[in-house]
PDB file of C-alpha atoms in Angstrom:
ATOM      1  CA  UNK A   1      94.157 128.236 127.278  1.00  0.00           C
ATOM      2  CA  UNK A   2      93.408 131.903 126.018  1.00  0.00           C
ATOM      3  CA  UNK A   3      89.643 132.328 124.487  1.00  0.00           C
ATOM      4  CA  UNK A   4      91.725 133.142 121.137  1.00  0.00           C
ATOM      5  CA  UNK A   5      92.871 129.578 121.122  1.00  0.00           C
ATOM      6  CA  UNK A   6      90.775 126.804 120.095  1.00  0.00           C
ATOM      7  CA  UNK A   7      92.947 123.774 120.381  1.00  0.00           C
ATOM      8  CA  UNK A   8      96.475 122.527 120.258  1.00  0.00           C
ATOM      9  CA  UNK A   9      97.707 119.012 119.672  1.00  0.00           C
ATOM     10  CA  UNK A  10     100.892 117.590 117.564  1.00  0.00           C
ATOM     11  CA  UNK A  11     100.392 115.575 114.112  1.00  0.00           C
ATOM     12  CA  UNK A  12     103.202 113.405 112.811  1.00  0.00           C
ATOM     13  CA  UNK A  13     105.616 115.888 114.444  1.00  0.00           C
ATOM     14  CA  UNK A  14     103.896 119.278 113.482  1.00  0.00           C
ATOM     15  CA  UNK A  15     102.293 121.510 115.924  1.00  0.00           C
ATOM     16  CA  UNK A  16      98.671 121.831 115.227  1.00  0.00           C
ATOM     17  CA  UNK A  17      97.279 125.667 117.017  1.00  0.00           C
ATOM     18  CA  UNK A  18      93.843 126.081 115.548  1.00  0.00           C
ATOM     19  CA  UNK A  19      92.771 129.853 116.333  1.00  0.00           C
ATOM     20  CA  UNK A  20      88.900 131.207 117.625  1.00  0.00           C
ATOM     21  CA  UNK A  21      87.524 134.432 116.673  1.00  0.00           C
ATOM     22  CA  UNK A  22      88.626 137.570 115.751  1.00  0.00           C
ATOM     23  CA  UNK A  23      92.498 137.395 115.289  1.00  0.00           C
ATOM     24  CA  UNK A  24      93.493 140.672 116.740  1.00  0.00           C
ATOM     25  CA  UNK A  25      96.489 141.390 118.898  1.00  0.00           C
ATOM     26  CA  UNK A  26      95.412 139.374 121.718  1.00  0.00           C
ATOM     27  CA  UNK A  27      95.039 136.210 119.568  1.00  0.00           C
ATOM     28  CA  UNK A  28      98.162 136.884 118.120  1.00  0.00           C
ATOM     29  CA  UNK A  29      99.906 137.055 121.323  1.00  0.00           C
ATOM     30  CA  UNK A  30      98.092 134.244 122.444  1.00  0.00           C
ATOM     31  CA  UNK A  31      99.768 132.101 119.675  1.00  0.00           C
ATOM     32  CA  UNK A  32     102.887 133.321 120.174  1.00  0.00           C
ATOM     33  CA  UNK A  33     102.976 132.131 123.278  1.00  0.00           C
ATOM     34  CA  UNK A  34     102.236 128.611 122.502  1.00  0.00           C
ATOM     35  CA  UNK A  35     104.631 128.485 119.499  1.00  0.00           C
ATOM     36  CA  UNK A  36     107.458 129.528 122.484  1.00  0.00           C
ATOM     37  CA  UNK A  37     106.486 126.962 124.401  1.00  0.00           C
ATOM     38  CA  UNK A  38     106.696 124.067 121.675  1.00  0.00           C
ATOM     39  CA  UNK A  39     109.761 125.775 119.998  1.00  0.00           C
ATOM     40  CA  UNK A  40     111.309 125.468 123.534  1.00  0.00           C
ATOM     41  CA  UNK A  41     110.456 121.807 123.566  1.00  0.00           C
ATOM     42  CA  UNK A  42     111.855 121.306 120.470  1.00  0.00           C
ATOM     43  CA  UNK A  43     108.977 121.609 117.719  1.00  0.00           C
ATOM     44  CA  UNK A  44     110.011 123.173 114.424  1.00  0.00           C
ATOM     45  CA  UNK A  45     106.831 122.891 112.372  1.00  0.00           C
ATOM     46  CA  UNK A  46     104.069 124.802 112.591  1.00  0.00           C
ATOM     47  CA  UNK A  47     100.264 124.878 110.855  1.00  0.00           C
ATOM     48  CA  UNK A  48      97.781 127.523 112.043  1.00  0.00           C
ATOM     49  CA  UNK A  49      94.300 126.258 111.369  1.00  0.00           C
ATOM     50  CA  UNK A  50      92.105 129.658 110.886  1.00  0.00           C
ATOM     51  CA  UNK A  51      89.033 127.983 110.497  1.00  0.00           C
ATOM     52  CA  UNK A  52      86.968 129.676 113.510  1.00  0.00           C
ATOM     53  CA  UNK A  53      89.001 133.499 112.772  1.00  0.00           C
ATOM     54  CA  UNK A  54      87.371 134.992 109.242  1.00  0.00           C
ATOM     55  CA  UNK A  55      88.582 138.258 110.357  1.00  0.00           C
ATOM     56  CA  UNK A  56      91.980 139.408 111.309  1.00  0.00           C
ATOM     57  CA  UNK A  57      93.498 142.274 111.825  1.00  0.00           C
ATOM     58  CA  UNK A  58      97.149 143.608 110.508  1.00  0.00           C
ATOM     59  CA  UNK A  59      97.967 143.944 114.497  1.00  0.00           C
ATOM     60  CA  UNK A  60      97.441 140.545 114.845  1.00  0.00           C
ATOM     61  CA  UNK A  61      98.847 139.545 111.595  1.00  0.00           C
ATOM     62  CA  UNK A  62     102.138 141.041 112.197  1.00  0.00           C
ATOM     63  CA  UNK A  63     102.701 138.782 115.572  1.00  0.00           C
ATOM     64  CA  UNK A  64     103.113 136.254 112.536  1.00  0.00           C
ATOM     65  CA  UNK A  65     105.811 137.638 111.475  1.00  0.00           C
ATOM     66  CA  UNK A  66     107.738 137.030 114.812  1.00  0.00           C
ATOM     67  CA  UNK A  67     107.348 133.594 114.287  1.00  0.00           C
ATOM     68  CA  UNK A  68     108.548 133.459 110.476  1.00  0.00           C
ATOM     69  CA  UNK A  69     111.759 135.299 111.915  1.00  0.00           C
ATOM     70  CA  UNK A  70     112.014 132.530 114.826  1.00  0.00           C
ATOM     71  CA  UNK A  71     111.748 129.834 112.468  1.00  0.00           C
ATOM     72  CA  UNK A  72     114.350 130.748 109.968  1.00  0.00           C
ATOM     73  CA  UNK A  73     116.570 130.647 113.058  1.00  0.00           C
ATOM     74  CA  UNK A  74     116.068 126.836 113.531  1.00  0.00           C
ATOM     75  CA  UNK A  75     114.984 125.923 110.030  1.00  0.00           C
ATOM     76  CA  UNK A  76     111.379 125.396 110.597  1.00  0.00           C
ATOM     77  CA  UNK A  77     108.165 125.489 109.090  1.00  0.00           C
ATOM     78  CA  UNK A  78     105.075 127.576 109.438  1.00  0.00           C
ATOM     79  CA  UNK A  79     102.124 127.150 107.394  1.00  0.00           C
ATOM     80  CA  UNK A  80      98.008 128.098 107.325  1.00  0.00           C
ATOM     81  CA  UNK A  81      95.100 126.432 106.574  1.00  0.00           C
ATOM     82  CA  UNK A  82      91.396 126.645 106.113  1.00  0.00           C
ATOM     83  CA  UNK A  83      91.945 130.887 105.432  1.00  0.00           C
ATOM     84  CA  UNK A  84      88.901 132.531 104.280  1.00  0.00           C
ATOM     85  CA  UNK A  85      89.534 134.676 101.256  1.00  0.00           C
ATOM     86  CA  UNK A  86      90.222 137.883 102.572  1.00  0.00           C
ATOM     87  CA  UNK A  87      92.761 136.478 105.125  1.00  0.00           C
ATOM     88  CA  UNK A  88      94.885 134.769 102.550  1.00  0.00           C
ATOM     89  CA  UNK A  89      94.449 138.096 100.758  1.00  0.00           C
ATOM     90  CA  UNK A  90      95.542 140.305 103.603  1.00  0.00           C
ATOM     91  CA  UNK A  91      98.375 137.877 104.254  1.00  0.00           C
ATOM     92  CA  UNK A  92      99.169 137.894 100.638  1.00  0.00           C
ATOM     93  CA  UNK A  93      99.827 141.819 100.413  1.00  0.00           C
ATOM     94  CA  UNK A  94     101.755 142.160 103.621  1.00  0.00           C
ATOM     95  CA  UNK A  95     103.754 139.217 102.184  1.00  0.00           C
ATOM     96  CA  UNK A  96     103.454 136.181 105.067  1.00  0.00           C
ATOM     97  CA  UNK A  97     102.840 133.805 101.732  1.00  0.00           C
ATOM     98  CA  UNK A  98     106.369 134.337 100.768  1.00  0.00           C
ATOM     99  CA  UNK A  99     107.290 132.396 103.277  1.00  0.00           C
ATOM    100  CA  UNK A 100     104.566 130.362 104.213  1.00  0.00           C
ATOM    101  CA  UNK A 101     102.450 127.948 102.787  1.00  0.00           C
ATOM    102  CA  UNK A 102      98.718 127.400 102.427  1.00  0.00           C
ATOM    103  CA  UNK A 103      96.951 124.297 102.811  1.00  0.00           C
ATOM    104  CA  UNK A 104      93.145 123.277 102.004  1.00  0.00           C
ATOM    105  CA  UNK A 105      92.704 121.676 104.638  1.00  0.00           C
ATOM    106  CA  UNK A 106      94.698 119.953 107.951  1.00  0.00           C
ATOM    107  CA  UNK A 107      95.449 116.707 106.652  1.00  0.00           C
ATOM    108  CA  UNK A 108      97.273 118.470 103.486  1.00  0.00           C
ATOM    109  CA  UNK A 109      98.971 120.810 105.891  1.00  0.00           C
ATOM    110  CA  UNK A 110     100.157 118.402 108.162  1.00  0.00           C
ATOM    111  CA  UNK A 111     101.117 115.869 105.295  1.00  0.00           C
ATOM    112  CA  UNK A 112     103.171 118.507 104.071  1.00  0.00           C
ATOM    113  CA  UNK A 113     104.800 119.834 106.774  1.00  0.00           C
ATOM    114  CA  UNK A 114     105.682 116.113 108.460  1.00  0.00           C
TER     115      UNK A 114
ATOM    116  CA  UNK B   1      77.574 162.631  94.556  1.00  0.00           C
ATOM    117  CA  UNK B   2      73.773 164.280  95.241  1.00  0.00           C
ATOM    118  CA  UNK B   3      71.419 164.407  97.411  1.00  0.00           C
ATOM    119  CA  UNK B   4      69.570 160.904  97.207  1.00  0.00           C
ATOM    120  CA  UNK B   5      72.079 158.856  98.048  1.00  0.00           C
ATOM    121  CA  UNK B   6      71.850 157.146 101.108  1.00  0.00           C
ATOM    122  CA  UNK B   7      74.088 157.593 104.344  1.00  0.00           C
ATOM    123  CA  UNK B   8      74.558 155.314 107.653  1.00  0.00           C
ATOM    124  CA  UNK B   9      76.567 157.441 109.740  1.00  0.00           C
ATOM    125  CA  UNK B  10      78.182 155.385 112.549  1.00  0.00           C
ATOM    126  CA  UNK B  11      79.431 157.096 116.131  1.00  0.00           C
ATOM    127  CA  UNK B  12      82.241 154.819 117.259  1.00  0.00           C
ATOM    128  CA  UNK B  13      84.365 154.713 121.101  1.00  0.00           C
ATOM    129  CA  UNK B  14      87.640 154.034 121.553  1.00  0.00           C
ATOM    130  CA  UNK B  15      86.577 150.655 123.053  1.00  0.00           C
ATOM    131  CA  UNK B  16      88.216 147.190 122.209  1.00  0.00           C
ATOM    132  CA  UNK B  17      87.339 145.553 118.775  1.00  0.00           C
ATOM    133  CA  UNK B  18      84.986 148.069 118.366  1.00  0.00           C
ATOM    134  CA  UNK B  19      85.945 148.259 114.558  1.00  0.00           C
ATOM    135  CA  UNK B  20      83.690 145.090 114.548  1.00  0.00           C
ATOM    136  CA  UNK B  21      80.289 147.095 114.825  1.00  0.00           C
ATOM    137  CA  UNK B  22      81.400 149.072 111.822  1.00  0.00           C
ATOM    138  CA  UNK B  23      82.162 145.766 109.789  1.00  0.00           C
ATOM    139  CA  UNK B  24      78.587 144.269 110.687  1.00  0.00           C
ATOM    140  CA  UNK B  25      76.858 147.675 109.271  1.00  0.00           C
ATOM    141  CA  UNK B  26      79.384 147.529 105.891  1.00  0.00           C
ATOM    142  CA  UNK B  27      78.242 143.421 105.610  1.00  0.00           C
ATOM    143  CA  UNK B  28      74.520 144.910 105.782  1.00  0.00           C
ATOM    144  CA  UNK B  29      75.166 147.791 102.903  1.00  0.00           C
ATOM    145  CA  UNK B  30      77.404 145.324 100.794  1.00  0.00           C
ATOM    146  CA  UNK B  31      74.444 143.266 100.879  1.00  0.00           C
ATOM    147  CA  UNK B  32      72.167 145.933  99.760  1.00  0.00           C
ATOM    148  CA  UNK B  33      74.069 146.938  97.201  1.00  0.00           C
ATOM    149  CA  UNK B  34      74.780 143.246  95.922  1.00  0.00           C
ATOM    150  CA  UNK B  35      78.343 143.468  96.155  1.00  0.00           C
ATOM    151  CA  UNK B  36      80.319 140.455  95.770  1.00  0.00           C
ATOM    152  CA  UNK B  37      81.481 138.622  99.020  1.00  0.00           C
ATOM    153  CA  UNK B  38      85.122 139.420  98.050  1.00  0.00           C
ATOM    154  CA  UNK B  39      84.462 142.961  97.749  1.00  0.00           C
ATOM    155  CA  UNK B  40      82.940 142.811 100.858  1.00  0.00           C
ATOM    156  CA  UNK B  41      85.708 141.252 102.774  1.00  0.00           C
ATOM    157  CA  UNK B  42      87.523 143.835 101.050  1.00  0.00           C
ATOM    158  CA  UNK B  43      85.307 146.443 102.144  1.00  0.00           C
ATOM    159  CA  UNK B  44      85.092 145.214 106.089  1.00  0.00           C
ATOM    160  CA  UNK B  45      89.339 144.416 106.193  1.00  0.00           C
ATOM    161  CA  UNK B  46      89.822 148.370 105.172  1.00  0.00           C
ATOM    162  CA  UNK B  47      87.285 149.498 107.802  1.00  0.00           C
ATOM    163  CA  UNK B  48      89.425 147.855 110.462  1.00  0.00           C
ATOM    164  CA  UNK B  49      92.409 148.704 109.413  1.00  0.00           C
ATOM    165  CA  UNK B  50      91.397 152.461 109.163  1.00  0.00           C
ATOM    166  CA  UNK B  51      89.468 152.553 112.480  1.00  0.00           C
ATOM    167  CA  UNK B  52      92.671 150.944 114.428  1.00  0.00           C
ATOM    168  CA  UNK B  53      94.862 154.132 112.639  1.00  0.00           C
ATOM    169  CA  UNK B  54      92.954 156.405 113.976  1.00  0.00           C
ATOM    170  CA  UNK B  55      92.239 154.788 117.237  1.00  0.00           C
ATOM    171  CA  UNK B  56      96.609 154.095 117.448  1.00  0.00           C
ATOM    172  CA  UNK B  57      97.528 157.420 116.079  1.00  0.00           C
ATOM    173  CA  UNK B  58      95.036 160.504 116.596  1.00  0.00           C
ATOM    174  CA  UNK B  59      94.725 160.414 120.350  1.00  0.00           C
ATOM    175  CA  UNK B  60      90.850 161.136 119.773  1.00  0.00           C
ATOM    176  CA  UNK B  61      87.896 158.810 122.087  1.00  0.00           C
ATOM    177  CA  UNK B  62      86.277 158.737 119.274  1.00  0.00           C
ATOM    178  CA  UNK B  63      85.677 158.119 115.841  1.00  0.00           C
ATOM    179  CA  UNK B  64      82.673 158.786 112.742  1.00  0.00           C
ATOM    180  CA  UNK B  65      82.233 156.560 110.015  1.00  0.00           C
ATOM    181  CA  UNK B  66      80.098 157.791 107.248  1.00  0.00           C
ATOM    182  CA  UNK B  67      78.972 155.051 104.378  1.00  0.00           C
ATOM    183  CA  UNK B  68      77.383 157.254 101.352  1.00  0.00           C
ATOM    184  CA  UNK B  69      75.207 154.292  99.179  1.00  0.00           C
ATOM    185  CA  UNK B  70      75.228 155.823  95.234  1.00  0.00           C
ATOM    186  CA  UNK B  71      74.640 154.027  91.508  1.00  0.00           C
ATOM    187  CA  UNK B  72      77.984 153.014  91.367  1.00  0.00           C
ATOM    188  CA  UNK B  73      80.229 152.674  93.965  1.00  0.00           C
ATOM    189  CA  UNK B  74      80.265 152.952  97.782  1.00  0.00           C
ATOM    190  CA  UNK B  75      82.189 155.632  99.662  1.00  0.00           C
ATOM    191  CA  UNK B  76      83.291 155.208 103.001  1.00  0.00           C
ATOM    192  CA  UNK B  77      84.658 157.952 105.234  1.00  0.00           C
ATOM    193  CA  UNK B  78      86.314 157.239 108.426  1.00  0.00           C
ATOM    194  CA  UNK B  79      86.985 160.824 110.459  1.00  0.00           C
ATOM    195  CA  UNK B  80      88.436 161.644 113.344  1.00  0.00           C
ATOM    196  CA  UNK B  81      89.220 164.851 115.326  1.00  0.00           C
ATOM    197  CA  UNK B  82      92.453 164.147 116.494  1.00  0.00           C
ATOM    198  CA  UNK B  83      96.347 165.543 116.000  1.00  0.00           C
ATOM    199  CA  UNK B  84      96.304 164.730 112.191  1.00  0.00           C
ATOM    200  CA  UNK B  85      99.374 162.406 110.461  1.00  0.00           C
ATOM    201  CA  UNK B  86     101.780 163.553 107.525  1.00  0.00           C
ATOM    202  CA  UNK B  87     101.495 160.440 105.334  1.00  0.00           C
ATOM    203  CA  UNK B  88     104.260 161.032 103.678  1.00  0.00           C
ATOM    204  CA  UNK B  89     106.547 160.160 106.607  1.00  0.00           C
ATOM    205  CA  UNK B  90     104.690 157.093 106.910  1.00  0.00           C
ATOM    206  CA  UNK B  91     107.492 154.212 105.570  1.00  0.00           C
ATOM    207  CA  UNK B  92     105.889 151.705 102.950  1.00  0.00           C
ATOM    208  CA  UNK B  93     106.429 148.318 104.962  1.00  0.00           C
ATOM    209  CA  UNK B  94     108.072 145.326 103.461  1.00  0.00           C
ATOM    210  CA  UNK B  95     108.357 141.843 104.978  1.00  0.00           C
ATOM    211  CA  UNK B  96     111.715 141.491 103.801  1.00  0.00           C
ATOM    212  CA  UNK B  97     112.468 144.580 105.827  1.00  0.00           C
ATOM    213  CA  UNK B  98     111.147 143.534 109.304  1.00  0.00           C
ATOM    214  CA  UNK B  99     112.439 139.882 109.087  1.00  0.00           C
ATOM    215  CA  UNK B 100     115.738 139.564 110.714  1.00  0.00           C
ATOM    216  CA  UNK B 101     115.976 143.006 111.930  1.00  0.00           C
ATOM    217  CA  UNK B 102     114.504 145.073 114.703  1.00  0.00           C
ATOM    218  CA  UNK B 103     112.100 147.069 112.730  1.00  0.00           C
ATOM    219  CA  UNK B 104     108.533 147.010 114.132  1.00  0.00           C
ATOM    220  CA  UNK B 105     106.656 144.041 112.745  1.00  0.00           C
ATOM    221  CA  UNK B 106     103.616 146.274 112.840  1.00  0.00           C
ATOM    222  CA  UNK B 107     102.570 149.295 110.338  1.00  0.00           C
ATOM    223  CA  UNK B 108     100.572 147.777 107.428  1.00  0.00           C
ATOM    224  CA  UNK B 109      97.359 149.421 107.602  1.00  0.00           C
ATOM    225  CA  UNK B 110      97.610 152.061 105.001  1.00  0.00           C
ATOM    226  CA  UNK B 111      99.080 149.690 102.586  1.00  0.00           C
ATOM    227  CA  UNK B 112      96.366 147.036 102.820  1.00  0.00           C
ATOM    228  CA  UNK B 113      93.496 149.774 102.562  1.00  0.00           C
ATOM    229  CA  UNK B 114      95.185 150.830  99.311  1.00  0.00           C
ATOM    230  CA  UNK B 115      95.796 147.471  97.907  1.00  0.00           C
ATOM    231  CA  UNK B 116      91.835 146.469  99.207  1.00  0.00           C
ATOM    232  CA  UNK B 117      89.745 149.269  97.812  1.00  0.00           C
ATOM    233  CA  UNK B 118      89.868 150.874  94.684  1.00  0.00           C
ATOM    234  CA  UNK B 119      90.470 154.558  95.280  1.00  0.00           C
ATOM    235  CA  UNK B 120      91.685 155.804  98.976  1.00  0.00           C
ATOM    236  CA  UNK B 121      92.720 159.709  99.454  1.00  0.00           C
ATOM    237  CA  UNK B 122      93.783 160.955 103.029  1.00  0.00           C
ATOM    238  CA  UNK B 123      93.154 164.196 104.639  1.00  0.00           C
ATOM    239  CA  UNK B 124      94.487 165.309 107.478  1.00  0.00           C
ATOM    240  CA  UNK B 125      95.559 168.370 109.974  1.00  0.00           C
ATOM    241  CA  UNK B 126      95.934 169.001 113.395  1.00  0.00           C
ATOM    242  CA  UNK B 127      92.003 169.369 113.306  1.00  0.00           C
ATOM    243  CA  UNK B 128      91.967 165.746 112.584  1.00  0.00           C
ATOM    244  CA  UNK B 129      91.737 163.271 109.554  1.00  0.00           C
ATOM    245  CA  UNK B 130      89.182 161.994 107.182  1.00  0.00           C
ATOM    246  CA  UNK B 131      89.819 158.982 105.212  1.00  0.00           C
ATOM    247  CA  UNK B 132      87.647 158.352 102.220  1.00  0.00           C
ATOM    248  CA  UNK B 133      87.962 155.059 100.160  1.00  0.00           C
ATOM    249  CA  UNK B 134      85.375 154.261  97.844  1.00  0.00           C
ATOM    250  CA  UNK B 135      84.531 149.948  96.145  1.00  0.00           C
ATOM    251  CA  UNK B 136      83.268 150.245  92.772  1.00  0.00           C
ATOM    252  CA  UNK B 137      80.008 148.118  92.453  1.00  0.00           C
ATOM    253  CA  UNK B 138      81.720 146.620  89.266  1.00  0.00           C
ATOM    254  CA  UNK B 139      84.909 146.240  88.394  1.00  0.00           C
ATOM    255  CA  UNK B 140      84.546 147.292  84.426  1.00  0.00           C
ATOM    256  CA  UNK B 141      83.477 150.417  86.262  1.00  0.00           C
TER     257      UNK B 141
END
């Protein structure tokens, strides 16, 4: 598993990727790749847990995006949690929150999503 | 601006996440200054965003970052000496725009330094480009 990747494991249904560090382009692509790899098994819902990344990058931010577009495709879900200010900020102005929700915490993310 | 006011001039490489260095020295002023952690965030998220423009786009190995510390505000200037950018060619992204279409997902950085600090002005040439961006220390300023 990339450094960028803390841990993945599946909650009542919904993927679970938390993130390490700074999310730049490498963590983003580093996510992407595990969201192909459930999508292709079948998973439609999605929570990032940004706990461990307090700083991001638009670079990385943007890989996001890919997956919004992949889930409208199959009518999936992706959502955040644990953002720290200036995240949910940043992904308020470039618009991700339009489309995804924010939880407090996991357990309210995954509730949700399930 | 005059004479007194204190500047931490920075020297930066074109090395990976390099931008972080520059956010550690802005946490450090914010602190000295007292500014709010938000503004701070604010502060560090327009650094990076500024230092990967001109690390993408000028072609230059390397970069200066100048923080000037006065009464009222902090100014930041981020400079390079590369080929210079004509920003008004550069396209105002929208989300709506780059879902669903092949449009680059990528481009946001001069839209989230102007949304994150409160005055940004851009000059640039084929001698290079300075960004300066200043955070009020208050916001009834």
């Amino acid at each position: 598993m990339s450094d960028s990747i803390k841990n993945v494991e599946e909650k009542s249904g919904v993927v679970v990727i938390t993130t390490s560090g700074y999310f730049n382009n490498i963590a983003g692509d580093a996510v992407l790749e595990v969201f192909n790899e459930k999508m292709e098994e079948g998973r439609t819902n999605f929570l990032i847990d940004m706990e461990d990344s307090k700083v991001v990058n638009s670079i990385g931010v943007s890989i996001l995006i890919e997956l919004i577009e992949k889930l409208q495709t199959v009518d999936g879900k992706l959502a955040f949690t644990n953002l720290a200010a200036i995240v949910e900020k940043t992904f308020n102005i470039m618009g991700l929150t339009k489309y995804c929700e924010v939880y407090d915490s996991v357990d309210s993310g995954v509730d949700n999503l399930s | 601006m005059n004479k007194q006011n204190p500047v931490v001039e920075l020297k930066l490489p074109v090395i990976p996440d390099i931008e972080l260095s520059a956010t550690k020295t802005a946490e450090v002023i914010s602190r000295h200054m007292n500014l709010s952690e938000e503004k701070t965030g604010e502060i560090s998220m327009a650094i990076i965003e500024s230092c990967i423009n001109a690390f993408e786009h000028s072609k230059t190995k390397e970069i200066f970052i100048h923080f000037i510390i006065s009464a009222d505000k902090l100014t930041i200037k981020v400079k390079d000496q590369g080929v210079g950018f004509d920003k008004s060619k550069v396209e105002i992204p929208n989300i709506e725009n780059k879902l669903n279409s092949d449009e680059r997902k990528r481009g946001w950085g001069l839209q989230l330094v102007s949304a994150l600090m409160d005055t940004v002005e851009y000059d640039s040439d084929e001698t290079g480009t300075t960004v300066t961006m200043t955070k009020k220390r208050e916001d009834n300023e």
